[in-house]
Coordinates of C-alpha atoms in Angstrom, one line a residue:
Chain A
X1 CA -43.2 45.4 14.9
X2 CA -45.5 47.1 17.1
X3 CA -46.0 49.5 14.5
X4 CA -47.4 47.9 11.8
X5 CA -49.1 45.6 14.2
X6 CA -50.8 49.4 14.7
X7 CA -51.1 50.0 10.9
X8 CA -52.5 46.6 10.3
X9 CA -55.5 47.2 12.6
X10 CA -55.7 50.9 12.0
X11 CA -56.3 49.2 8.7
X12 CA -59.0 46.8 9.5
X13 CA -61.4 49.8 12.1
X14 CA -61.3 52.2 8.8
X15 CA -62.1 49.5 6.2
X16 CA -65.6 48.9 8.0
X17 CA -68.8 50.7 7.0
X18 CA -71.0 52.2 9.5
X19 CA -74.2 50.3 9.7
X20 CA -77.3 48.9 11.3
X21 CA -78.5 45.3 11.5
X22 CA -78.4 43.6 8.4
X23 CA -78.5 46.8 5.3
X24 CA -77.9 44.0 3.1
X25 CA -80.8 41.5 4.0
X26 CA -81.2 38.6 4.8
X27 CA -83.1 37.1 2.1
X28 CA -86.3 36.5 1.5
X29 CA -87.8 32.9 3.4
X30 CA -91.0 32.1 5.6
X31 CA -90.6 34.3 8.5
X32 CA -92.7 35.0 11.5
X33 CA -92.9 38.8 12.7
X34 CA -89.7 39.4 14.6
X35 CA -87.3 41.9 13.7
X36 CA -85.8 40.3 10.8
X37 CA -82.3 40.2 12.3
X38 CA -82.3 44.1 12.8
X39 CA -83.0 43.9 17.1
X40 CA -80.9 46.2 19.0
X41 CA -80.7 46.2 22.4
X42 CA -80.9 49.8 22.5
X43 CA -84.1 51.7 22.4
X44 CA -82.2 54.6 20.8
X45 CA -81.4 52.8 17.6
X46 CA -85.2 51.3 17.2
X47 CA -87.9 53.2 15.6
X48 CA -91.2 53.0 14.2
X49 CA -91.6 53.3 10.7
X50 CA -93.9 56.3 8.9
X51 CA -94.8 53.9 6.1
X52 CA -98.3 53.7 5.1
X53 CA -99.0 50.1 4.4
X54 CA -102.2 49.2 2.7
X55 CA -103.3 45.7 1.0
X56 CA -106.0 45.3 -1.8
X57 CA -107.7 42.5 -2.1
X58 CA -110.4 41.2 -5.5
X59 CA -113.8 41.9 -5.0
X60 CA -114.6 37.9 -5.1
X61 CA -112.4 35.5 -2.7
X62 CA -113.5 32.2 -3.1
X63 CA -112.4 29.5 -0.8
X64 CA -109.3 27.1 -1.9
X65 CA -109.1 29.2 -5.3
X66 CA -105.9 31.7 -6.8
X67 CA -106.2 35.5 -5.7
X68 CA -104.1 38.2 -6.7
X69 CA -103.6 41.1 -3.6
X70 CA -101.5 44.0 -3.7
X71 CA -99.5 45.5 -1.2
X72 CA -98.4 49.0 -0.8
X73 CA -96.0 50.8 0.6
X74 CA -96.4 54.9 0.9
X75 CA -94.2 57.4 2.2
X76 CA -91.5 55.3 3.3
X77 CA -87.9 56.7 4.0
X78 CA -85.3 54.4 3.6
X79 CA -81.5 54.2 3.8
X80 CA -79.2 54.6 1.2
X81 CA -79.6 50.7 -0.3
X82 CA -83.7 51.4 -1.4
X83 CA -84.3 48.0 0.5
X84 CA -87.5 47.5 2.4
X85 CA -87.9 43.9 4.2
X86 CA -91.8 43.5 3.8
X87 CA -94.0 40.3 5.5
X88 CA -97.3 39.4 4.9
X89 CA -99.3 38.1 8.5
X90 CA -102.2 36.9 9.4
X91 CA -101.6 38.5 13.4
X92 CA -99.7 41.2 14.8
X93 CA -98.6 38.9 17.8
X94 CA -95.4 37.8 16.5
X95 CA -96.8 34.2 16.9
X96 CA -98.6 31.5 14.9
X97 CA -98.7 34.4 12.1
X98 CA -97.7 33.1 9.0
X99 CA -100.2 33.2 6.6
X100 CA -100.3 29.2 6.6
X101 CA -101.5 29.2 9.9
X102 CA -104.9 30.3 8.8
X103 CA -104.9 28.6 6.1
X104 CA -103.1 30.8 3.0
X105 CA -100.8 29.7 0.9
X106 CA -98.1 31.8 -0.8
X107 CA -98.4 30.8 -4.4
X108 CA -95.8 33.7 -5.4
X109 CA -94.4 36.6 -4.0
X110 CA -93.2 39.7 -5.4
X111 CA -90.0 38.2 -6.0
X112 CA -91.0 35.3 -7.7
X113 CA -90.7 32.7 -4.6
X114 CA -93.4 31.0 -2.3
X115 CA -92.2 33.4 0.7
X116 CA -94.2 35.7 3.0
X117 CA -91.0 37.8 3.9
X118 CA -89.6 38.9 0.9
X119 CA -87.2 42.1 0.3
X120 CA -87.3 44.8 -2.4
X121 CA -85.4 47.8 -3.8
X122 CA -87.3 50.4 -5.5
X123 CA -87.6 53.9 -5.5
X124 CA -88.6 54.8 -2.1
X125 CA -89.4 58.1 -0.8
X126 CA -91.5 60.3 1.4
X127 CA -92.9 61.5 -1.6
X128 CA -93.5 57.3 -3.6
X129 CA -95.7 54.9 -3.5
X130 CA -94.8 51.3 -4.4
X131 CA -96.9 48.7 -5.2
X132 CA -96.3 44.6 -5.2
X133 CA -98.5 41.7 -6.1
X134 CA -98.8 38.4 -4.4
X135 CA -100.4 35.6 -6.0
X136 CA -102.2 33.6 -2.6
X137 CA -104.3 30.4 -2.5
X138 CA -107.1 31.0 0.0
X139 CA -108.2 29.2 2.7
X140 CA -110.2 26.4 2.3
X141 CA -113.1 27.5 4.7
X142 CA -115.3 30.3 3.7
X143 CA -115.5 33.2 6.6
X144 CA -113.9 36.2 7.7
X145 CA -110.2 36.5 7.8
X146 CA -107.5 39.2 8.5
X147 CA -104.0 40.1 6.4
X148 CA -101.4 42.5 7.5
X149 CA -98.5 43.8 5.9
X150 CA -95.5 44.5 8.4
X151 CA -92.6 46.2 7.1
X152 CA -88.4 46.8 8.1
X153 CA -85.5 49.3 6.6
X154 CA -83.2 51.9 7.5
X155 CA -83.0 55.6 7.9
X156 CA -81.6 58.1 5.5
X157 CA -79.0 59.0 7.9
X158 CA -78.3 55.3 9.3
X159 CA -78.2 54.1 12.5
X160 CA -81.7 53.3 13.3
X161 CA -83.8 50.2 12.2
X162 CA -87.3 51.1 11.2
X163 CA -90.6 48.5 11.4
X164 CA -93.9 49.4 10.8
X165 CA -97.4 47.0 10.8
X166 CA -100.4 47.9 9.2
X167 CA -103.8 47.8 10.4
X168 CA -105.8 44.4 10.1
X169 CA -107.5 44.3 6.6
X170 CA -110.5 41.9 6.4
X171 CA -111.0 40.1 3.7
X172 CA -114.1 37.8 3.2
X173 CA -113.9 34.1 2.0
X174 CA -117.0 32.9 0.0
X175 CA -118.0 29.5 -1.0
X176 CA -116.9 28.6 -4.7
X177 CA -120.3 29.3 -6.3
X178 CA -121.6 25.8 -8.4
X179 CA -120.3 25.5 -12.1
X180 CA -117.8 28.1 -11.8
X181 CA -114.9 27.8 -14.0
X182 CA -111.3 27.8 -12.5
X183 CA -108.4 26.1 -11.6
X184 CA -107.8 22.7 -9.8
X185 CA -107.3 23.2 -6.2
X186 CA -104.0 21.0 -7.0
X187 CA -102.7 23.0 -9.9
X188 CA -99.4 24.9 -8.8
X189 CA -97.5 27.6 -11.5
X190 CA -94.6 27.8 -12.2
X191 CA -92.5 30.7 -11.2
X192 CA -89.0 30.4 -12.5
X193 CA -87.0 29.1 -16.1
X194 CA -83.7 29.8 -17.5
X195 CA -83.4 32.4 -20.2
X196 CA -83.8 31.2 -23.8
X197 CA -86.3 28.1 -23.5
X198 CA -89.1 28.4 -24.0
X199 CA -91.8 27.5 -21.5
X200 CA -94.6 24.7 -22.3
X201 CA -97.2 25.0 -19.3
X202 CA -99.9 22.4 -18.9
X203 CA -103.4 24.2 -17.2
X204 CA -105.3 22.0 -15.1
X205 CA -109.3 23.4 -15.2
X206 CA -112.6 22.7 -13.6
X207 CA -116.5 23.0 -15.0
X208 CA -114.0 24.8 -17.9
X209 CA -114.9 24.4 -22.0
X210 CA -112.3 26.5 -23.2
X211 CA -109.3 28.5 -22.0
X212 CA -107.0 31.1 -23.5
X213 CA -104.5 33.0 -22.0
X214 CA -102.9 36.7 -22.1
X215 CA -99.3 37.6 -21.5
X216 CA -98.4 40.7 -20.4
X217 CA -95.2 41.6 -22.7
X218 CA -94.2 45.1 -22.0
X219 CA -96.5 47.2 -22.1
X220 CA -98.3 44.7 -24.6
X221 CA -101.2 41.9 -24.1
X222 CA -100.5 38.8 -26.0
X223 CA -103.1 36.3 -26.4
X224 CA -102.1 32.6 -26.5
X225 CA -104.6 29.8 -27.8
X226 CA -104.7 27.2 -24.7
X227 CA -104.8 23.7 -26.9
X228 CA -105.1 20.3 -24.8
X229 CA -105.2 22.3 -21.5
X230 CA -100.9 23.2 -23.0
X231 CA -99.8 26.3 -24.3
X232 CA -96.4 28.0 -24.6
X233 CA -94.5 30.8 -23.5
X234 CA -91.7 32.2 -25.7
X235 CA -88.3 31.9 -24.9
X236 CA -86.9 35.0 -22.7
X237 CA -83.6 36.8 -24.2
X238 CA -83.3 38.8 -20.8
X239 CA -83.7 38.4 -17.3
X240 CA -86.5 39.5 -16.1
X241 CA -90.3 38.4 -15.2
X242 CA -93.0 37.6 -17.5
X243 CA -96.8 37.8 -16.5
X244 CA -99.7 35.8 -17.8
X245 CA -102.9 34.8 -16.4
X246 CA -105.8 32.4 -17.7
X247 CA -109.5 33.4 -19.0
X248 CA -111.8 30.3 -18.1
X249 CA -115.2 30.1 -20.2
X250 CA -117.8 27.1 -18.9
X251 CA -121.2 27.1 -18.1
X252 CA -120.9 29.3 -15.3
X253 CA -119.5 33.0 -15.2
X254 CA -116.0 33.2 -17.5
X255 CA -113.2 33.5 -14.9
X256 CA -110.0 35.5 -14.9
X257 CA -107.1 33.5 -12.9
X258 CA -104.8 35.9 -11.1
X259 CA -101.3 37.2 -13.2
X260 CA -98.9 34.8 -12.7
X261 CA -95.0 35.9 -12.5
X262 CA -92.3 33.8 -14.6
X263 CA -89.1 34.8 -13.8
X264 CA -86.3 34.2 -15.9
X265 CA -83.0 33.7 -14.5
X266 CA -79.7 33.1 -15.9
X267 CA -78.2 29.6 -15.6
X268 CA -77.4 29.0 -12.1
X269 CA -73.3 28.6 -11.1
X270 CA -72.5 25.1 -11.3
X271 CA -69.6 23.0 -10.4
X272 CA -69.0 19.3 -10.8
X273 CA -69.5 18.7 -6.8
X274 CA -67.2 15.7 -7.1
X275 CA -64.2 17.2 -8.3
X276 CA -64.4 20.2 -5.9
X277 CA -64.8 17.5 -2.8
X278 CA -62.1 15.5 -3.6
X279 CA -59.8 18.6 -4.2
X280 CA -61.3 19.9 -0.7
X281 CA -60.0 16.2 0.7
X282 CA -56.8 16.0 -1.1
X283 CA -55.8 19.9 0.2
X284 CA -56.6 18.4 3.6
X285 CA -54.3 15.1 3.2
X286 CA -51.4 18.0 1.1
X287 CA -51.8 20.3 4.5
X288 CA -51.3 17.5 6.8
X289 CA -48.5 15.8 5.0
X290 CA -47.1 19.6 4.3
X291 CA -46.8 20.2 7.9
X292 CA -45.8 16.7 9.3
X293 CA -42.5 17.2 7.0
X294 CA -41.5 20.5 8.6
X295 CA -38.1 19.6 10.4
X296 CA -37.0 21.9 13.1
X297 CA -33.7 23.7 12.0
X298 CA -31.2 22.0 14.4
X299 CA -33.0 18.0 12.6
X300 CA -32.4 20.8 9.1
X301 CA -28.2 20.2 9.4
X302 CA -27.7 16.7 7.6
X303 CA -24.3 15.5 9.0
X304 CA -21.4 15.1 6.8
X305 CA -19.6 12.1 6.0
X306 CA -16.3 14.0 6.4
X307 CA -17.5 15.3 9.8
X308 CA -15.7 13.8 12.5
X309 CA -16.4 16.0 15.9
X310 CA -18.7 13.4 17.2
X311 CA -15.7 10.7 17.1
X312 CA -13.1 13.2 18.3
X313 CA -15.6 14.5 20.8
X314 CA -16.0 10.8 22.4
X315 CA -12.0 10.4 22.1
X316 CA -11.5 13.7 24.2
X317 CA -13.8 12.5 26.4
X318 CA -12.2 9.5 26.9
X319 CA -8.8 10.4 27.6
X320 CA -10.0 13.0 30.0
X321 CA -12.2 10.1 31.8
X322 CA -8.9 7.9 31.8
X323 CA -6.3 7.5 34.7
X324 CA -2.6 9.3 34.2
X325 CA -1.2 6.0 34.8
X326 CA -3.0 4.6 31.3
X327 CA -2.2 7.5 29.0
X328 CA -0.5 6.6 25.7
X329 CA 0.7 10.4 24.5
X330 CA 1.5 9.9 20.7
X331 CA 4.8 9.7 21.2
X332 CA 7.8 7.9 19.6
X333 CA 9.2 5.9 22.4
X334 CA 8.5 3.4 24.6
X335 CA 5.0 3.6 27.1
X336 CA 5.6 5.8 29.9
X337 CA 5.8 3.8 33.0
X338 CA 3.8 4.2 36.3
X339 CA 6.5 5.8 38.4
X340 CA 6.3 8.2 35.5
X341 CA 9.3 9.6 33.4
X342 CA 12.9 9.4 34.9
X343 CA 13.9 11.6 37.4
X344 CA 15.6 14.5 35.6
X345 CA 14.7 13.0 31.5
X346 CA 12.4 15.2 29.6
X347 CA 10.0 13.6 27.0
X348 CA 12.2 14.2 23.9
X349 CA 14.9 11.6 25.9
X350 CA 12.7 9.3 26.8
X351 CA 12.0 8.9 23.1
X352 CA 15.3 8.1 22.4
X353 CA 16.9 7.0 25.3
X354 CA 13.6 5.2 26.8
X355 CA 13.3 1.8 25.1
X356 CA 17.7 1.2 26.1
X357 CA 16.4 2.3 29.8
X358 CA 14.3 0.0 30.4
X359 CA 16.3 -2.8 28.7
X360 CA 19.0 -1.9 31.3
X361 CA 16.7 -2.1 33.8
X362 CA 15.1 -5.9 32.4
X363 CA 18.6 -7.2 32.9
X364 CA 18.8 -5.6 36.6
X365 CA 20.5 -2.3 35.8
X366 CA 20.3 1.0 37.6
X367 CA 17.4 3.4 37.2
Chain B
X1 CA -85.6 22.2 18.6
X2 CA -83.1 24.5 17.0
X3 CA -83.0 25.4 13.2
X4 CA -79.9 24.3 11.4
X5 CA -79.2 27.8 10.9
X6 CA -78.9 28.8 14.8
X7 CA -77.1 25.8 15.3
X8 CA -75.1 26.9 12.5
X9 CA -74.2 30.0 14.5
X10 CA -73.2 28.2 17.8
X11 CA -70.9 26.0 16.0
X12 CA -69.2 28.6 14.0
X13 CA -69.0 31.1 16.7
X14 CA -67.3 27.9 18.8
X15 CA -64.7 27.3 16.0
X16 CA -63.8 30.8 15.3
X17 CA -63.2 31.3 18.9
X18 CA -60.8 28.9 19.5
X19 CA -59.5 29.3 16.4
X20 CA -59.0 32.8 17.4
X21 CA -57.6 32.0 20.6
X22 CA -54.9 29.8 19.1
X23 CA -54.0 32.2 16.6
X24 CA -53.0 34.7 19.5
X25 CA -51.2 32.1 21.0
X26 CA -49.1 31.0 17.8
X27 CA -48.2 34.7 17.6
X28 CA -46.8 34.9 21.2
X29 CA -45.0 31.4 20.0
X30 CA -43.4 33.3 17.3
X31 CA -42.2 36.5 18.5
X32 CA -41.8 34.7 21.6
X33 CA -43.3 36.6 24.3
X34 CA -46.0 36.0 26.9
X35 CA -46.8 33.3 29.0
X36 CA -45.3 29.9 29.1
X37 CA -48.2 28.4 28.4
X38 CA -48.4 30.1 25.1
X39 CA -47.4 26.5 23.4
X40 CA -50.3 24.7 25.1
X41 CA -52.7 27.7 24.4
X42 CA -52.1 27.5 20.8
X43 CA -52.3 23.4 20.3
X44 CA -55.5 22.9 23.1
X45 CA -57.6 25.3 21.3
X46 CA -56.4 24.4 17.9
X47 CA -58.1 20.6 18.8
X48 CA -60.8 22.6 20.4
X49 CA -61.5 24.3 17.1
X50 CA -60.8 21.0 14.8
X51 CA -63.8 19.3 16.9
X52 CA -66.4 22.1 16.7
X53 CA -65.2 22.6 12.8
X54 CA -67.6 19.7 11.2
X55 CA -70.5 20.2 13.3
X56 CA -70.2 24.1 11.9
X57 CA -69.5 22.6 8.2
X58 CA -72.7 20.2 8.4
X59 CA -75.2 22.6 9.8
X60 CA -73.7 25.1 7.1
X61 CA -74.7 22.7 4.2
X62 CA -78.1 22.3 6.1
X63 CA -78.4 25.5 6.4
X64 CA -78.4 26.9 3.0
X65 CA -81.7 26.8 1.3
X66 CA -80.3 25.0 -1.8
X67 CA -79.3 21.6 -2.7
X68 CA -75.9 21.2 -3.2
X69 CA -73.3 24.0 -3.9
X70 CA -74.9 26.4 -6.1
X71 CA -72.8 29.2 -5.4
X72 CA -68.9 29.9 -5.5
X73 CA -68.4 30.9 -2.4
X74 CA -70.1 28.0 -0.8
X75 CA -67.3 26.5 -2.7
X76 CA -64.2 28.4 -1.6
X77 CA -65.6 27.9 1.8
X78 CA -65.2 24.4 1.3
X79 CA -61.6 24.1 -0.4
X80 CA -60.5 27.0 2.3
X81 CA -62.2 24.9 5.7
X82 CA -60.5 21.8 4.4
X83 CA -57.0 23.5 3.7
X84 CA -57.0 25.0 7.5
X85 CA -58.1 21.8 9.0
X86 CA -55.5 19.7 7.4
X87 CA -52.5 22.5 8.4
X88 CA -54.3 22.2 12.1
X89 CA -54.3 18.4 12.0
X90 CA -50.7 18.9 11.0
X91 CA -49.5 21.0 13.8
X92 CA -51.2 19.0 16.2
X93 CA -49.0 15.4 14.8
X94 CA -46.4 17.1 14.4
X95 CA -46.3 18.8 18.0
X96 CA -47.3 15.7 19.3
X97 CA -44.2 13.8 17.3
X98 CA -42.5 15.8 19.3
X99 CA -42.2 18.9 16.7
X100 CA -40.0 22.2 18.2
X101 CA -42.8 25.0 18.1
X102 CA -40.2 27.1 16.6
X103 CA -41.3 30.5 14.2
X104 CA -42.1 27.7 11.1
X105 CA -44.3 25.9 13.1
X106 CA -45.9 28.9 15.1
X107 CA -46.4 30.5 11.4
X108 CA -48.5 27.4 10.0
X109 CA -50.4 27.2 12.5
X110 CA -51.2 31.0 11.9
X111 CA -52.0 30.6 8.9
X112 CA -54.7 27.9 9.6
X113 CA -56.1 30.1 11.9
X114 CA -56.3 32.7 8.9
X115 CA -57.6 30.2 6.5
X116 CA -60.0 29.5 9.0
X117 CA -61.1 33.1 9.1
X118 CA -61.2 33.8 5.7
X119 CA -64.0 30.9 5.7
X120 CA -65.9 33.2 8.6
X121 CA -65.7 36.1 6.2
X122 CA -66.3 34.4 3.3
X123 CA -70.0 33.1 5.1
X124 CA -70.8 36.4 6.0
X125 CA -70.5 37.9 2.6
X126 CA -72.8 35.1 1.5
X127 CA -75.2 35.5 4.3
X128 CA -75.5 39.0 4.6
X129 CA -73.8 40.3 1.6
X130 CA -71.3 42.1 4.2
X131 CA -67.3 41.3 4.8
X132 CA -64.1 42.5 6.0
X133 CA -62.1 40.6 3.1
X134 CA -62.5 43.2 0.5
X135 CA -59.9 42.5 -1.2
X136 CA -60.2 38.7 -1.6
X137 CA -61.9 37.3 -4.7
X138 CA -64.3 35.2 -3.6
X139 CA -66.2 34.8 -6.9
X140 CA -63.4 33.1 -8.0
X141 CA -63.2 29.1 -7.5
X142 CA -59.6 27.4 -7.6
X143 CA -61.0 24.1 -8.9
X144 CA -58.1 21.7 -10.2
X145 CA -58.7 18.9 -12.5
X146 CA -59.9 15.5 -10.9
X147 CA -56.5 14.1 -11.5
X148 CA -54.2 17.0 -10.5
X149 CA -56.5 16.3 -7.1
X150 CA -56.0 12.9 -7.2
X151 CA -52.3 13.5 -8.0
X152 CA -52.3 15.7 -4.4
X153 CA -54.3 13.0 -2.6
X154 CA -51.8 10.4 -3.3
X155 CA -48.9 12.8 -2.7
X156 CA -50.0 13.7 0.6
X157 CA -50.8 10.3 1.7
X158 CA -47.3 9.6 0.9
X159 CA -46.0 12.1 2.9
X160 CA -48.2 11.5 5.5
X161 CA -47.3 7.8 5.5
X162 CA -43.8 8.1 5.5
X163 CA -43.5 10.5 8.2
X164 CA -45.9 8.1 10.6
X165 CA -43.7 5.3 9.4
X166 CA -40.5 7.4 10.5
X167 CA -41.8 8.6 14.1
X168 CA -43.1 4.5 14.4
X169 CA -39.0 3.8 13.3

């Protein structure tokens, strides 16, 4: 037993992988700049990352209106996974420095969500650079803000969680110049459909005459004629992400919107919610009711109806409980009397001879 | 204030515990070794577990960033939570009935304790992609027909009802 107790657990230690905080992730959300789940306690397994982080910004912000940055990562060695946890921040103090708190909002990221943490898997190295766009709404007052990108992943060798920050970049936010064409403040994109529908996306423009729109397909550039402030995106075959943008012509200078990402995904899993609580409920009732029926084994032996210990049991107990004087031995003859048997008769005479003793005796005979 | 997801954490970490600690304990009832406070061991933190188990399943479902259960794990979490509670509600009646903690009774209540911790697992290979159960399919969802569940319902009620109505008698 204590063996394979042994085994069993022997099992279990050599099953598990060596490995730092969290090499898988933990998914991309709104986070502020903490260690992403990968603290240690120990100095010896924290370390501060080589990456060069840079972030490009369009030569015109304007304030409230869609701008594309990019971020990049250089030089970065990673563990084994390729994963790289990056964050966009507006402050290095690990406080009040989400982008939102100056005003910015994460239209998309990278990865196709509204997140300012977001992770990726590419091809780093000491030797790569790897690039990522972000599609931002700036802030709605012109002036002088600040960005930085903030990075987390592993070491070739494992063991060690890596972060990095990069230096402040400044980014200047201009007033949006009179007449110029562009986007309603209000207008949001869309970022996600499911493979094989096609996408019909409804543009909403200011101080805008007309509109067309390119779509990056491949290595390709599709024009699509904007009609009613509508046009349509093909159907995807594929996963994957297609990117378009919108070319504004009014009065003012023609405006290019940033590239927006549409990801198609496959049909999410689904399952008819219903069914699976009530199964969930009816497995609780089955495991209650499953359990309340266990017997014990000694409630397990049904008694028989040709079992008769208990009766003979309570009869031995009774004769043992009764007097000598009151005992009735199965026996032939007449009841024993309270002197007991005759002085000198065995049992086998009194069964014969008994009954014509004591007659003798009832008409005043000798003993 | 507390996210849903650290709260998420504390309740877990309180049911797996006690969970834990009365699957330890149903183990000394079996082989029957240890203290003589084995049997109570077992059954106290069994309850202790049962009461910290919804507060871990609701701030689960807060916690995920989806509506509704988009993904089958979330679901075999579920079915696999609610299996393990009803076997520990049904040690705890049937001790309390006056059930012998014999090796049948030690061994459910092991196995609620590993049905318990096979939901643990199963959240942290959803969380953070990482697990001990290797070998378990967890992409796989059990789901039976509404009636066949229905069919169970009713089935365990019965049983249910019938034994209460017995221990009453």
């Amino acid at each position: 037993m204590r063996f394979k107790v042994a085994v069993v657990l022997l099992l279990m230690i050599l099953s598990t992988t060596i490995s730092t905080a969290n090499p898988g992730g933990k998914g991309d959300s709104v986070r502020s700049r903490d260690c992403a789940g990968s603290c240690h306690g120990s100095s010896s397994t924290n370390g501060v990352s080589d990456a060069e982080l840079d972030i490009q910004y369009p030569d015109e912000v304007y304030a409230g209106l869609l701008m594309e940055i990019e971020t990049t990562i250089s030089f970065a060695e990673v563990s084994s996974n390729n994963m790289v946890g990056m964050t966009l921040l507006v402050n290095e103090d690990g406080a009040k420095d989400l982008p939102a708190n100056d005003g910015w909002e994460v239209v998309t990221d990278p990865n196709g969500g509204t997140n300012n943490y977001v992770e990726i898997i590419d091809s780093f190295s000491i030797n790569s650079i790897v690039d990522r766009t972000w599609t931002l709404r700036a802030p709605s007052s012109p002036g002088v803000y600040e960005l930085y990108l903030a990075v987390q992943h592993g070491t070739p060798d494992g063991g060690v969680a890596m972060a990095g920050i990069s230096d402040a970049k400044q980014v200047v936010v201009s007033e949006v110049p009179e007449n110029l064409p562009r986007l309603a403040p209000e207008w949001e994109p869309v970022n996600t459909r499911l493979i094989g529908e096609e996408t019909e996306i409804t543009l909403q423009t200011l101080n805008t005459d007309s509109a067309t729109v390119e779509l990056k397909n491949g290595g390709e550039v599709i024009t699509i004629p904007v009609v009613d402030n509508k046009f349509t995106i093909p159907a995807a075959v594929n996963p994957g992400a297609v990117e378009w943008r919108v070319i504004m012509e009014g009065e003012g200078p023609t405006q290019h919107s940033p590239w927006f990402r549409i990801t198609a995904q496959e049909p999410g899993w689904e399952v008819d919610e219903f069914a699976l609580y009530l199964q969930g409920f009816a497995l609780f009732v089955l495991g209650i009711g499953l359990v309340v029926l266990q017997r014990s084994k000694a409630e397990d032996i049904e008694p028989s109806k040709y079992d008769n210990t208990a009766d003979v049991a309570s009869q031995f107990g009774r004769i043992q409980n009764t007097s000598p004087a009151m005992v009735e031995l199965p026996s032939a003859g007449p009841p024993i009397p309270e002197q007991g048997l005759p002085e000198g008769w065995t049992m086998e005479q009194w069964e014969y001879y008994g009954q014509e003793h004591l007659d003798n005796l009832a008409r005043g005979g000798q003993q | 204030m507390i996210s849903a997801g650290t709260f998420h954490v504390i309740s877990t970490e309180l049911t797996i515990g006690m969970f834990a600690l009365a699957g330890v304990a149903f183990l000394l009832c079996a082989i029957k070794k240890g203290p003589s406070s084995r049997e109570s061991v077992a059954h106290w933190a069994l309850l202790g577990g049962l009461i910290a188990t919804p507060f871990a399943i609701v701030s689960g479902v807060n916690a995920i960033p989806s509506e509704g259960i988009d993904n089958p794990i979330l679901a075999n979490k579920l079915l696999l939570s609610m299996a393990s509670a009803g076997l520990a509600v049904g040690i705890l009646l049937r001790r309390k009935w006056g059930g012998e903690v014999d090796i049948r009774h030690s061994s459910i209540g092991m196995i609620s304790v590993a049905l318990m911790l096979a939901t643990a697992g199963m959240g942290g290979e959803y969380s953070r992609g990482e697990t001990l159960l290797l070998f378990i399919p967890k992409e796989t969802v059990m789901l039976f027909p509404t009636w066949a569940s229905i069919v169970l319902l009713v089935i365990g009620m019965a049983i249910v009802g019938k034994s209460a109505v017995e221990h009453r008698g």
